[in-house]
PDB file of C-alpha atoms and ligand atoms in Angstrom:
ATOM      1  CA  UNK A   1     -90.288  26.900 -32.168  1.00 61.00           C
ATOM      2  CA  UNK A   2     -87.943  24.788 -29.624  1.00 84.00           C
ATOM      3  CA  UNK A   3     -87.878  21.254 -30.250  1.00 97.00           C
ATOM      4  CA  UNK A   4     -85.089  19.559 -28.682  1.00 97.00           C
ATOM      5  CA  UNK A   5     -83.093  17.350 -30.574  1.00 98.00           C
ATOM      6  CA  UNK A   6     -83.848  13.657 -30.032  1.00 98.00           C
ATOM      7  CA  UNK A   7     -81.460  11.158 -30.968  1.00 98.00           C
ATOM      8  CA  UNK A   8     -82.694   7.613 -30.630  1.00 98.00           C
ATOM      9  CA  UNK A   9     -80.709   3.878 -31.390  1.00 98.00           C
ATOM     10  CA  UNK A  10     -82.672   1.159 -32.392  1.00 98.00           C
ATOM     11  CA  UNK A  11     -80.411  -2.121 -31.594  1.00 98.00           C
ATOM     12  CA  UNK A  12     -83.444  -4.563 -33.438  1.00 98.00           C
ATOM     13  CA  UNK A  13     -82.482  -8.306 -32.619  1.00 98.00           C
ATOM     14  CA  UNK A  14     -79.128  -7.290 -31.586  1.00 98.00           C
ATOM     15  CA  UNK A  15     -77.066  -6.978 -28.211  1.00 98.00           C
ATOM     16  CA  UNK A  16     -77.577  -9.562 -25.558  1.00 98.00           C
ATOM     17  CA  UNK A  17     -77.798  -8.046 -22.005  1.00 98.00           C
ATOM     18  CA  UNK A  18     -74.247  -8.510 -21.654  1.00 98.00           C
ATOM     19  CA  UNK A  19     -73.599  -6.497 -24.667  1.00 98.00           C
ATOM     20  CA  UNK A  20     -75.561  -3.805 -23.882  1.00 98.00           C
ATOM     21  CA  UNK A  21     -73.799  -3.382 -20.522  1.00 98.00           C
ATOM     22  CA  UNK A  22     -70.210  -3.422 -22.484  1.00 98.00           C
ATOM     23  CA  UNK A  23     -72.253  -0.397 -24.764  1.00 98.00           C
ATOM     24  CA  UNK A  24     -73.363   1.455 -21.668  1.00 98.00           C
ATOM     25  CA  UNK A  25     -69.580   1.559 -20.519  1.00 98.00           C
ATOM     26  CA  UNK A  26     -68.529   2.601 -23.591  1.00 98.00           C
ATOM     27  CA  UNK A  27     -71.190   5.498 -23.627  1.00 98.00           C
ATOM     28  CA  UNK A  28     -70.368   6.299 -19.792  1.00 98.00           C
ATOM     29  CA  UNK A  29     -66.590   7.060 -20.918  1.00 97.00           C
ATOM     30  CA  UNK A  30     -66.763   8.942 -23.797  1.00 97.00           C
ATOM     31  CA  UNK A  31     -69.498  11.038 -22.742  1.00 97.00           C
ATOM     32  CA  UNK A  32     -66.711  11.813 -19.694  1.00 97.00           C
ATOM     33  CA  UNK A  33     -63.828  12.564 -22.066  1.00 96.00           C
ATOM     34  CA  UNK A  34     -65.875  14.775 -23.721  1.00 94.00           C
ATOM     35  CA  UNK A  35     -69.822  15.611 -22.430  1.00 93.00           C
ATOM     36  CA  UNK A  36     -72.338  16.211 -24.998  1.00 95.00           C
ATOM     37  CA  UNK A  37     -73.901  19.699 -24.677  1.00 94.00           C
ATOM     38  CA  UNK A  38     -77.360  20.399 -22.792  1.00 94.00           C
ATOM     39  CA  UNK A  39     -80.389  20.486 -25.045  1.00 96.00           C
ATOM     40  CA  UNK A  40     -80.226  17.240 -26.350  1.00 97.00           C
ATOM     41  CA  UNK A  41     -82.302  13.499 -25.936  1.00 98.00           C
ATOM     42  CA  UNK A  42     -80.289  10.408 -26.415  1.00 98.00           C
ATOM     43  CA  UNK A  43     -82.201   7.309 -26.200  1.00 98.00           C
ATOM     44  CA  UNK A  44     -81.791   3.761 -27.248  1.00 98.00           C
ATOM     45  CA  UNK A  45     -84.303   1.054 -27.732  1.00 98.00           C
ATOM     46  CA  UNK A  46     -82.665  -2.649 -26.626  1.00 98.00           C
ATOM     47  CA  UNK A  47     -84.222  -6.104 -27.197  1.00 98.00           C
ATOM     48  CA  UNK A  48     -86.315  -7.037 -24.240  1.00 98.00           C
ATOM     49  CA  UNK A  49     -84.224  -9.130 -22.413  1.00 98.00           C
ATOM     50  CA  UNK A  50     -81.256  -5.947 -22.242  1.00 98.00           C
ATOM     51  CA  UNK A  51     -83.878  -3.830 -21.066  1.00 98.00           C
ATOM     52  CA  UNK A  52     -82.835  -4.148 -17.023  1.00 98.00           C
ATOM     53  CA  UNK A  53     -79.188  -3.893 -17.987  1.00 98.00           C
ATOM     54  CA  UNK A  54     -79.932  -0.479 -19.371  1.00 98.00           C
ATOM     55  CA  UNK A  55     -82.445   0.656 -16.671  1.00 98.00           C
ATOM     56  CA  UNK A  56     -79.611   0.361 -14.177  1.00 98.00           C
ATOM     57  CA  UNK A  57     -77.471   2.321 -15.688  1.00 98.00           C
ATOM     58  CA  UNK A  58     -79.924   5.156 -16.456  1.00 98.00           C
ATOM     59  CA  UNK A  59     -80.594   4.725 -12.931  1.00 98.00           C
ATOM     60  CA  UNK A  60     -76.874   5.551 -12.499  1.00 97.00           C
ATOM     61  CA  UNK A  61     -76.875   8.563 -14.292  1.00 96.00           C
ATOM     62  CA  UNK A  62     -76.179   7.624 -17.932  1.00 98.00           C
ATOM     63  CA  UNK A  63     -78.150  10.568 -20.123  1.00 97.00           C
ATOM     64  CA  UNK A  64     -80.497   8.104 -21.939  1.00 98.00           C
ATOM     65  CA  UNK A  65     -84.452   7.313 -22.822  1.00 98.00           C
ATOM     66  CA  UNK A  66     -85.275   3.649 -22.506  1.00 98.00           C
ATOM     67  CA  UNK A  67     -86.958   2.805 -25.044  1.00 99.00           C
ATOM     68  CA  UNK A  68     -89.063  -0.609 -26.067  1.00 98.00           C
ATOM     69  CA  UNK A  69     -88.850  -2.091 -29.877  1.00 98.00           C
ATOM     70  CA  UNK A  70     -92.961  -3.076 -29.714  1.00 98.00           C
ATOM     71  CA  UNK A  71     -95.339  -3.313 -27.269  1.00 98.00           C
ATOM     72  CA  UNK A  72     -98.606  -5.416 -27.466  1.00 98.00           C
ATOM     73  CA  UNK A  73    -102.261  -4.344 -27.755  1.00 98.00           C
ATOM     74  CA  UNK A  74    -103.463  -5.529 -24.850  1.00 98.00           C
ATOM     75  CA  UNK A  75    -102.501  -4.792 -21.139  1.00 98.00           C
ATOM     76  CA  UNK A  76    -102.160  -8.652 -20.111  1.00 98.00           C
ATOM     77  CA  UNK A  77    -103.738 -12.119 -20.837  1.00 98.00           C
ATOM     78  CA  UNK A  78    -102.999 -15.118 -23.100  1.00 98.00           C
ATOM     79  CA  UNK A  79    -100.758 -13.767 -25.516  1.00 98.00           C
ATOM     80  CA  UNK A  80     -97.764 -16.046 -24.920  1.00 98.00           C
ATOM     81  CA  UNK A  81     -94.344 -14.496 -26.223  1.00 97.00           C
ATOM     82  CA  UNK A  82     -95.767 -11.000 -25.957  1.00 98.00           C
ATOM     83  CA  UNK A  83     -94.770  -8.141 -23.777  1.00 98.00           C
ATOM     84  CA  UNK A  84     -97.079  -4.978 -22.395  1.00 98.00           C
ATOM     85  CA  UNK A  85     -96.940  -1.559 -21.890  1.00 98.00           C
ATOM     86  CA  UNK A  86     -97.489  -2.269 -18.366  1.00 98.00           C
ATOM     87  CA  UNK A  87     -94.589  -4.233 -18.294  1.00 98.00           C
ATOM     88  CA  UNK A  88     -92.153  -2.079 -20.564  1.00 98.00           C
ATOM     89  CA  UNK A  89     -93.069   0.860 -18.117  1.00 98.00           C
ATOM     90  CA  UNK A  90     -92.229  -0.904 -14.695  1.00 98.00           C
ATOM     91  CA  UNK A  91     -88.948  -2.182 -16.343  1.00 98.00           C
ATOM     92  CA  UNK A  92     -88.234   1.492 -16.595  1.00 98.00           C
ATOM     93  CA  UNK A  93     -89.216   2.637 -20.752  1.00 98.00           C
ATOM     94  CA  UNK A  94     -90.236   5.701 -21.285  1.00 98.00           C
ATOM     95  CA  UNK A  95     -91.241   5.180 -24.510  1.00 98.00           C
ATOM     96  CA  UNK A  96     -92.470   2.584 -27.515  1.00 98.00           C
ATOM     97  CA  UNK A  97     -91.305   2.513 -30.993  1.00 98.00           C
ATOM     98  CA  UNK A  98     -94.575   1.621 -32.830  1.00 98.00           C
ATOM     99  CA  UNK A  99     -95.416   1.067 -36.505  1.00 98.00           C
ATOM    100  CA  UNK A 100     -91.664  -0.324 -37.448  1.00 98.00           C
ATOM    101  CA  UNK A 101     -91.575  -0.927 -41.334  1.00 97.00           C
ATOM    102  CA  UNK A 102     -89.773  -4.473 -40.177  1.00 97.00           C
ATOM    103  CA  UNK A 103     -92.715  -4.889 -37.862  1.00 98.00           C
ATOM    104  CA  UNK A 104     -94.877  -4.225 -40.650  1.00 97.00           C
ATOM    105  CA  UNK A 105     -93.312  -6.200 -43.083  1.00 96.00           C
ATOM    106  CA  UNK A 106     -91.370  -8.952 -41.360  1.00 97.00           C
ATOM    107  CA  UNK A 107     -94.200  -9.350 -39.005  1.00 97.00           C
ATOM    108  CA  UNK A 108     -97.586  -8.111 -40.793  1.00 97.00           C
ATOM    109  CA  UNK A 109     -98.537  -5.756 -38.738  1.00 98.00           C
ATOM    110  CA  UNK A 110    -101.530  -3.111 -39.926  1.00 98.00           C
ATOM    111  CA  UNK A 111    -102.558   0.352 -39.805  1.00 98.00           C
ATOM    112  CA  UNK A 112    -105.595  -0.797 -37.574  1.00 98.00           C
ATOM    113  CA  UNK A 113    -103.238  -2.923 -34.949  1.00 98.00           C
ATOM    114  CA  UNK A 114    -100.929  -0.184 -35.150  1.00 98.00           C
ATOM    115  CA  UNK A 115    -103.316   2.187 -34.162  1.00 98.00           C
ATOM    116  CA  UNK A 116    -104.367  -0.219 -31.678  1.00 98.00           C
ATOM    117  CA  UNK A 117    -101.013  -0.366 -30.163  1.00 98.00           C
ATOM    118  CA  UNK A 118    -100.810   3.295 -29.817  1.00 98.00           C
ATOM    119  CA  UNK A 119    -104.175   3.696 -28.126  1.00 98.00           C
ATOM    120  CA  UNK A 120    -102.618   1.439 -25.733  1.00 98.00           C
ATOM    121  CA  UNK A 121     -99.298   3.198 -25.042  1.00 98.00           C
ATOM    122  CA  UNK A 122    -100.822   6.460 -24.986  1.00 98.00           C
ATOM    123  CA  UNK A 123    -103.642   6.149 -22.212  1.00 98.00           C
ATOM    124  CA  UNK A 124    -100.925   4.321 -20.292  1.00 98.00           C
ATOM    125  CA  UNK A 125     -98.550   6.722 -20.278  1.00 98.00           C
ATOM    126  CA  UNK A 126     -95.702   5.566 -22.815  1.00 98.00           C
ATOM    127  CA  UNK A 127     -95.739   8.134 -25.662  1.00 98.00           C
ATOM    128  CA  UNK A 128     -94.651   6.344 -28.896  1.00 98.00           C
ATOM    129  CA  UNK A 129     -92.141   6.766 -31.737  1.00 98.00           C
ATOM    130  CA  UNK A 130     -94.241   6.415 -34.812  1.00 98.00           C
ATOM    131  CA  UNK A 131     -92.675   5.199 -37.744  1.00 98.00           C
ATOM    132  CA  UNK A 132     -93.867   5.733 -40.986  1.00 98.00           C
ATOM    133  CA  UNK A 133     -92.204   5.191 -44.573  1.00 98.00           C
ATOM    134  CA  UNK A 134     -92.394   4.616 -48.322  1.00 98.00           C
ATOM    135  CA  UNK A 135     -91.047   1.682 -49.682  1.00 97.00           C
ATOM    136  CA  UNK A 136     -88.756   2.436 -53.297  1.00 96.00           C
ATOM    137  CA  UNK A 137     -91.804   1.299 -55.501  1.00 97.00           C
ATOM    138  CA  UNK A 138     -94.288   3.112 -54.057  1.00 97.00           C
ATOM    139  CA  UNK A 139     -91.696   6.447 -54.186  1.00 97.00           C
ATOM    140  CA  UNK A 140     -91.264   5.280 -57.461  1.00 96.00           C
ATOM    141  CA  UNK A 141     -94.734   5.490 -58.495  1.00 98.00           C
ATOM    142  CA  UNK A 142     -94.835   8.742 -56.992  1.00 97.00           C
ATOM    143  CA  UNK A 143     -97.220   7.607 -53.392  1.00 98.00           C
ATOM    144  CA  UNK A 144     -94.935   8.656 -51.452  1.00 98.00           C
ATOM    145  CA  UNK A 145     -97.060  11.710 -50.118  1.00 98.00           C
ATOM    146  CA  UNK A 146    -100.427   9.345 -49.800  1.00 98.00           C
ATOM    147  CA  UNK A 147     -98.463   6.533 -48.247  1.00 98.00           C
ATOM    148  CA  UNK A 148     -97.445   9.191 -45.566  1.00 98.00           C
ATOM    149  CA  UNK A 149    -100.688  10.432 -44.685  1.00 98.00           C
ATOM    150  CA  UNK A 150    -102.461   7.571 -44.931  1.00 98.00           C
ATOM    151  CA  UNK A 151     -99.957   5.716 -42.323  1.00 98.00           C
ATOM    152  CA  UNK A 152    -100.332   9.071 -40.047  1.00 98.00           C
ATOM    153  CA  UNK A 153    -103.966   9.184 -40.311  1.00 98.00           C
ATOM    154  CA  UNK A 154    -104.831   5.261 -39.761  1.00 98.00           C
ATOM    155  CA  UNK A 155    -101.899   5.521 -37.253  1.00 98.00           C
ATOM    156  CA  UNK A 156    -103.262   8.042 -35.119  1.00 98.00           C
ATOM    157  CA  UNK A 157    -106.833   7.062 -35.387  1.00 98.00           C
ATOM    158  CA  UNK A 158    -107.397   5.458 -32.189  1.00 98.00           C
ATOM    159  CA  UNK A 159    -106.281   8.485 -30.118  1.00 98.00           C
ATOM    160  CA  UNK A 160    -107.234  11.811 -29.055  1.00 97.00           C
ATOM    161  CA  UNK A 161    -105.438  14.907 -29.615  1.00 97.00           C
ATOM    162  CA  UNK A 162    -104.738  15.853 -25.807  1.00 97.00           C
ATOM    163  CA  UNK A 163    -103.003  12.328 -25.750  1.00 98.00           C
ATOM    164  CA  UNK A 164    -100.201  12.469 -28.221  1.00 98.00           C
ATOM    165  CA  UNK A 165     -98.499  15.863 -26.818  1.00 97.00           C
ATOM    166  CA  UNK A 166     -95.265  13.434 -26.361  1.00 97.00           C
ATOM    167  CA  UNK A 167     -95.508  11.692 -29.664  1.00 98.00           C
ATOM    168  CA  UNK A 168     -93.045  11.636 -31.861  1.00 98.00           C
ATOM    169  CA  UNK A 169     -93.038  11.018 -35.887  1.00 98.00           C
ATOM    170  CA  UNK A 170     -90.009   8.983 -37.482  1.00 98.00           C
ATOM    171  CA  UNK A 171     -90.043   8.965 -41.201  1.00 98.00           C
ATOM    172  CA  UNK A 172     -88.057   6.109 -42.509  1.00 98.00           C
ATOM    173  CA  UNK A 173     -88.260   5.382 -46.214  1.00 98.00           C
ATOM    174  CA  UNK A 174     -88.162   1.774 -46.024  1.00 97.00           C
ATOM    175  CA  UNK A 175     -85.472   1.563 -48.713  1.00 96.00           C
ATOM    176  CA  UNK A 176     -82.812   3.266 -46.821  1.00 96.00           C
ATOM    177  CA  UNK A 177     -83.468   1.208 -43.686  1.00 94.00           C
ATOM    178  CA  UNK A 178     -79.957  -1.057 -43.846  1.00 92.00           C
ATOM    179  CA  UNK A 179     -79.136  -0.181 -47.040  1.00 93.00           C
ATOM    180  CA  UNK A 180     -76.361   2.539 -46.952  1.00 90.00           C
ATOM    181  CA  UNK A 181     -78.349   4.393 -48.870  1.00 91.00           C
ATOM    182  CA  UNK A 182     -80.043   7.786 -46.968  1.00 88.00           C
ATOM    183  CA  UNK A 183     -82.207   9.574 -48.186  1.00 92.00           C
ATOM    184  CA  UNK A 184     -81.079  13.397 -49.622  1.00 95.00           C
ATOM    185  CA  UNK A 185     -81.262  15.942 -47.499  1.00 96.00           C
ATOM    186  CA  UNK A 186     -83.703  16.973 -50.233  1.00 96.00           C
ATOM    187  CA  UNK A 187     -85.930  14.359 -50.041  1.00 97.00           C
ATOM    188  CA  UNK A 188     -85.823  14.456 -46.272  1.00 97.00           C
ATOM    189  CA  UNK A 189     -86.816  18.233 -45.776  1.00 97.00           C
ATOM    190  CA  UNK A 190     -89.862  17.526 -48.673  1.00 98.00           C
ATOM    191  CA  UNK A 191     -90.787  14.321 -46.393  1.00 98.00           C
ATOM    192  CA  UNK A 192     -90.617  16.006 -42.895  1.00 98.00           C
ATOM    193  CA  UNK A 193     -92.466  19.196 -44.469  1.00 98.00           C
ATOM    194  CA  UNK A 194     -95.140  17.248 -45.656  1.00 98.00           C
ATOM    195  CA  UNK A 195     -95.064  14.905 -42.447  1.00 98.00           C
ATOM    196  CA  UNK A 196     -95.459  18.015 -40.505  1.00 98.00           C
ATOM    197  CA  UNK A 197     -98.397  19.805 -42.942  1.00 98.00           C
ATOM    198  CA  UNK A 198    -100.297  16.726 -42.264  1.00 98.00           C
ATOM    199  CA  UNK A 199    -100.169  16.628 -38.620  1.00 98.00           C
ATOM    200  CA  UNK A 200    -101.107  19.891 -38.669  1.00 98.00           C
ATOM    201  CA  UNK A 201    -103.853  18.756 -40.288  1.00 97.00           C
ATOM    202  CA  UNK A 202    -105.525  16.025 -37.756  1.00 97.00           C
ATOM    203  CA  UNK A 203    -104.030  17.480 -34.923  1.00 97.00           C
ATOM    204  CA  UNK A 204    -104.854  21.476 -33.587  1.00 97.00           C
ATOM    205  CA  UNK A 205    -101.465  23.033 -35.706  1.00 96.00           C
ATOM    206  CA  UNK A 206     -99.589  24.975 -32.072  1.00 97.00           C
ATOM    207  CA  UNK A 207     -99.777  20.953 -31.327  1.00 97.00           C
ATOM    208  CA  UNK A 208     -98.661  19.705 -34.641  1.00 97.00           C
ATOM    209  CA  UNK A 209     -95.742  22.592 -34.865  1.00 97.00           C
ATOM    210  CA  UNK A 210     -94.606  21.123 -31.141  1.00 97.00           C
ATOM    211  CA  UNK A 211     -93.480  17.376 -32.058  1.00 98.00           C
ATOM    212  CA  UNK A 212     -90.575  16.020 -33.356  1.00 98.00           C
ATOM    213  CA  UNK A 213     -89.943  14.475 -36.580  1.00 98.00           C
ATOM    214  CA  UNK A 214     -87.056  12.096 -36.383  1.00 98.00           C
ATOM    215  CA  UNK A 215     -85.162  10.715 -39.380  1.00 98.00           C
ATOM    216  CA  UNK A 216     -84.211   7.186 -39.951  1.00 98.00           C
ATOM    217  CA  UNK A 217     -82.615   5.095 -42.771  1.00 97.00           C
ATOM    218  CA  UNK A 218     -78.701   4.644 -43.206  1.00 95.00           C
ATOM    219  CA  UNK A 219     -77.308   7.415 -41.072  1.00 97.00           C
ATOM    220  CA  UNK A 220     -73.880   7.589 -39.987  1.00 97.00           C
ATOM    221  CA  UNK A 221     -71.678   9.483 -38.844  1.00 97.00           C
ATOM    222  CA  UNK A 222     -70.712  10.868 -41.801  1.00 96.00           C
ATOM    223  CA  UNK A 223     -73.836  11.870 -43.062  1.00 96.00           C
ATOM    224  CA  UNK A 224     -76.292  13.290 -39.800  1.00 97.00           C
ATOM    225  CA  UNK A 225     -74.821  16.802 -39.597  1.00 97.00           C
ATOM    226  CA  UNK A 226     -76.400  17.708 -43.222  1.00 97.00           C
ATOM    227  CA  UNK A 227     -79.519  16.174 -42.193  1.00 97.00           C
ATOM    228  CA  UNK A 228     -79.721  17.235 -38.891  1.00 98.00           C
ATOM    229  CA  UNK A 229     -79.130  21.056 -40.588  1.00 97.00           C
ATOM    230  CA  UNK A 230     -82.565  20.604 -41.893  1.00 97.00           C
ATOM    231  CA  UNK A 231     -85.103  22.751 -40.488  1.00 96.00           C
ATOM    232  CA  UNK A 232     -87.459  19.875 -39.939  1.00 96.00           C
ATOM    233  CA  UNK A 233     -85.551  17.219 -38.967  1.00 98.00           C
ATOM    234  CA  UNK A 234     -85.535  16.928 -35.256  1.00 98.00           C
ATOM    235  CA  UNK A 235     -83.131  13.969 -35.090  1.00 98.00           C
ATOM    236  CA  UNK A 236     -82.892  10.633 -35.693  1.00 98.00           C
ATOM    237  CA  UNK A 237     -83.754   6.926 -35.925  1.00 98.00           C
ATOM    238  CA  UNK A 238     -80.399   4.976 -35.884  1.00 98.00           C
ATOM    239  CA  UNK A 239     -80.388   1.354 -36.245  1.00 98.00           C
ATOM    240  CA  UNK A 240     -76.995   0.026 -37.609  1.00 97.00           C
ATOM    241  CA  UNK A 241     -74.809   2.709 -36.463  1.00 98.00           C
ATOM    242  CA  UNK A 242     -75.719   3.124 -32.501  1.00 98.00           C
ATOM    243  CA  UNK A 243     -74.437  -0.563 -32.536  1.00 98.00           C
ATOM    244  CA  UNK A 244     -71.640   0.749 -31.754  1.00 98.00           C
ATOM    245  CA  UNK A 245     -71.264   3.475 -28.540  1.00 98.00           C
ATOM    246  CA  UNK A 246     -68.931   5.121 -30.595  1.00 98.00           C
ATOM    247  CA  UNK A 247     -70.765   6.145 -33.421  1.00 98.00           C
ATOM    248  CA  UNK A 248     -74.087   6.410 -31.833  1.00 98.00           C
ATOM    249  CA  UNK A 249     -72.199   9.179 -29.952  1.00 98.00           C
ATOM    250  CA  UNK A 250     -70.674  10.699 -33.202  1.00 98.00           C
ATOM    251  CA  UNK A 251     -73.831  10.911 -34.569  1.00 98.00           C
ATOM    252  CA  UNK A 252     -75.216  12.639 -31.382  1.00 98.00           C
ATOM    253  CA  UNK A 253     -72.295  15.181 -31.603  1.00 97.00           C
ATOM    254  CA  UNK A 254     -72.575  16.068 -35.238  1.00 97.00           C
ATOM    255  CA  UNK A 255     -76.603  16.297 -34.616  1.00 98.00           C
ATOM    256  CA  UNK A 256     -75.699  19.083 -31.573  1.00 97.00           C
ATOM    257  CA  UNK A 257     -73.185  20.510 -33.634  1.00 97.00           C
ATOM    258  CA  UNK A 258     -75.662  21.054 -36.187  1.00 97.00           C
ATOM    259  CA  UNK A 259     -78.917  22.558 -34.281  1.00 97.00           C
ATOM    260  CA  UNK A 260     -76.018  24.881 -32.885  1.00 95.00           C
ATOM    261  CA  UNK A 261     -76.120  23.433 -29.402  1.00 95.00           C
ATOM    262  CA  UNK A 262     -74.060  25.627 -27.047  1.00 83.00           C
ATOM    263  CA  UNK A 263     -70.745  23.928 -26.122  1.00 79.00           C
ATOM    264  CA  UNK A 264     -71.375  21.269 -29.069  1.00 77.00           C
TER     265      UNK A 264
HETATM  266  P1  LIG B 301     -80.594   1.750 -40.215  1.00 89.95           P
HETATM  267  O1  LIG B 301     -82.010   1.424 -39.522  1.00 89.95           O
HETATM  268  O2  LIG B 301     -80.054   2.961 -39.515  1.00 89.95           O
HETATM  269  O3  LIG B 301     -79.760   0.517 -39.962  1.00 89.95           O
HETATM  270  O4  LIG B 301     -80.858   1.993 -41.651  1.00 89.95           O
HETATM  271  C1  LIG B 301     -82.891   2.461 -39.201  1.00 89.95           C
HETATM  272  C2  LIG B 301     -84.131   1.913 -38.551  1.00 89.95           C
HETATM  273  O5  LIG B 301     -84.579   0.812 -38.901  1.00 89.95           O
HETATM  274  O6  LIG B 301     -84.704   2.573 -37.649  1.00 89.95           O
END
């Protein structure tokens, strides 16, 4: 089974559209010092306002998904401050990140509006990044497998199978988000195996066996390629670390290196 390797930044409240520009040029140059193999997604997920920036230099030819941080529920109306899939697709995103444990924490969002959300993206045509995670108490107590499927299932309630051929699965244990501390590649491949037993489960399993199941939580540079050697770990999540162009790209390059990309 083919899955190609996905490699997404998430900049969170960071990078003004200014910034993101001074990013994209960044990107643009080392990727022509030294281009990344074929067989591999880059994308990055910018605040709303550095949405555009990026757009136009996708439009130029810069090798990235555009990504959105959230979308809303609804398709327009009163909702001052909020932003729609509508919206995030005309500005050029190809996809939502949905289900964010700082969106479900910071921000209270549910299984049920989550679900919501991705009903949303997925009849509209933006395919989501689901995130899902255990947070250290409830690995602790040993809910880590429960707290999975029960964030999958409630997740993916709202939509039908034949919708969510482009979805794709990041498992984030919320205590490695912006910690330093990653998960072991251990822990990982017993996550993503379970991840991918369970979506096997509500989805028809040819489906299940076809998405990717990203990684996220403290990766770096220095500590993708192991991960990205796992079996089921079809990339990654990267908040802190694609910041920077530079290590968003080392991380790309150590993720090719590792599913044996030609050239990589
Ligand atoms: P981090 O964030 O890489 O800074 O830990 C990951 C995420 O929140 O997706």
């Amino acid at each position: 089974m083919t899955r190609v390797p996905f490699v997404a930044g998430n900049w969170k409240m960071n990078h003004t559209a200014t910034a993101a520009g001074q990013w994209c040029d960044a990107l643009r140059e080392r990727l022509a010092a030294a281009p990344l193999p074929d067989g591999l997604e880059l994308g990055v997920a910018p605040a709303f306002p550095a949405l555009p920036r990026v757009a136009a230099e996708i439009a130029a030819g810069l090798p990235l998904t555009l990504i959105a941080q959230n979308a809303h529920r609804e398709l327009s109306g009163a909702f001052t401050g909020a932003v729609s899939v509508p919206m995030l697709l005309d500005v050029g995103c190809r996809r939502v990140i949905l289900g964010h444990s700082e969106r479900r924490e910071i921000f209270g969002e549910t299984d049920a509006l989550i679900a919501r959300k991705l009903r949303t993206a997925v009849e509209n045509g933006l395919p989501p990044i689901l995130c899902i995670g255990e947070t250290e108490p409830e690995r602790e107590a040993g809910r880590t497998e429960v707290v999975l499927e029960q964030q999958l299932q409630r997740g993916l309630a709202e939509a039908r199978a034949e919708q969510l051929d482009e979805l794709v699965v990041a498992y984030e244990p919320v205590w490695a988000i912006g910690t330093g501390r990653h998960a072991t590649p251990e822990q990982v491949s017993a996550a993503h195996a379970f991840v991918r037993a369970t979506l096997a489960g509500i989805l028809p399993p040819e489906q299940a066996a076809r998405l990717r199941i990203l990684y996220g939580g403290s990766v770096q540079p220095g500590n993708a390629e192991p991960l990205a050697r796992l079996e089921e770990v079809d990339g990654f999540l990267v908040g802190g670390a694609s910041l920077e162009a530079a290590s968003f790209e080392e991380i790309a390059r150590a993720t090719a290196r590792a599913k044996g990309l030609e050239g990589a």
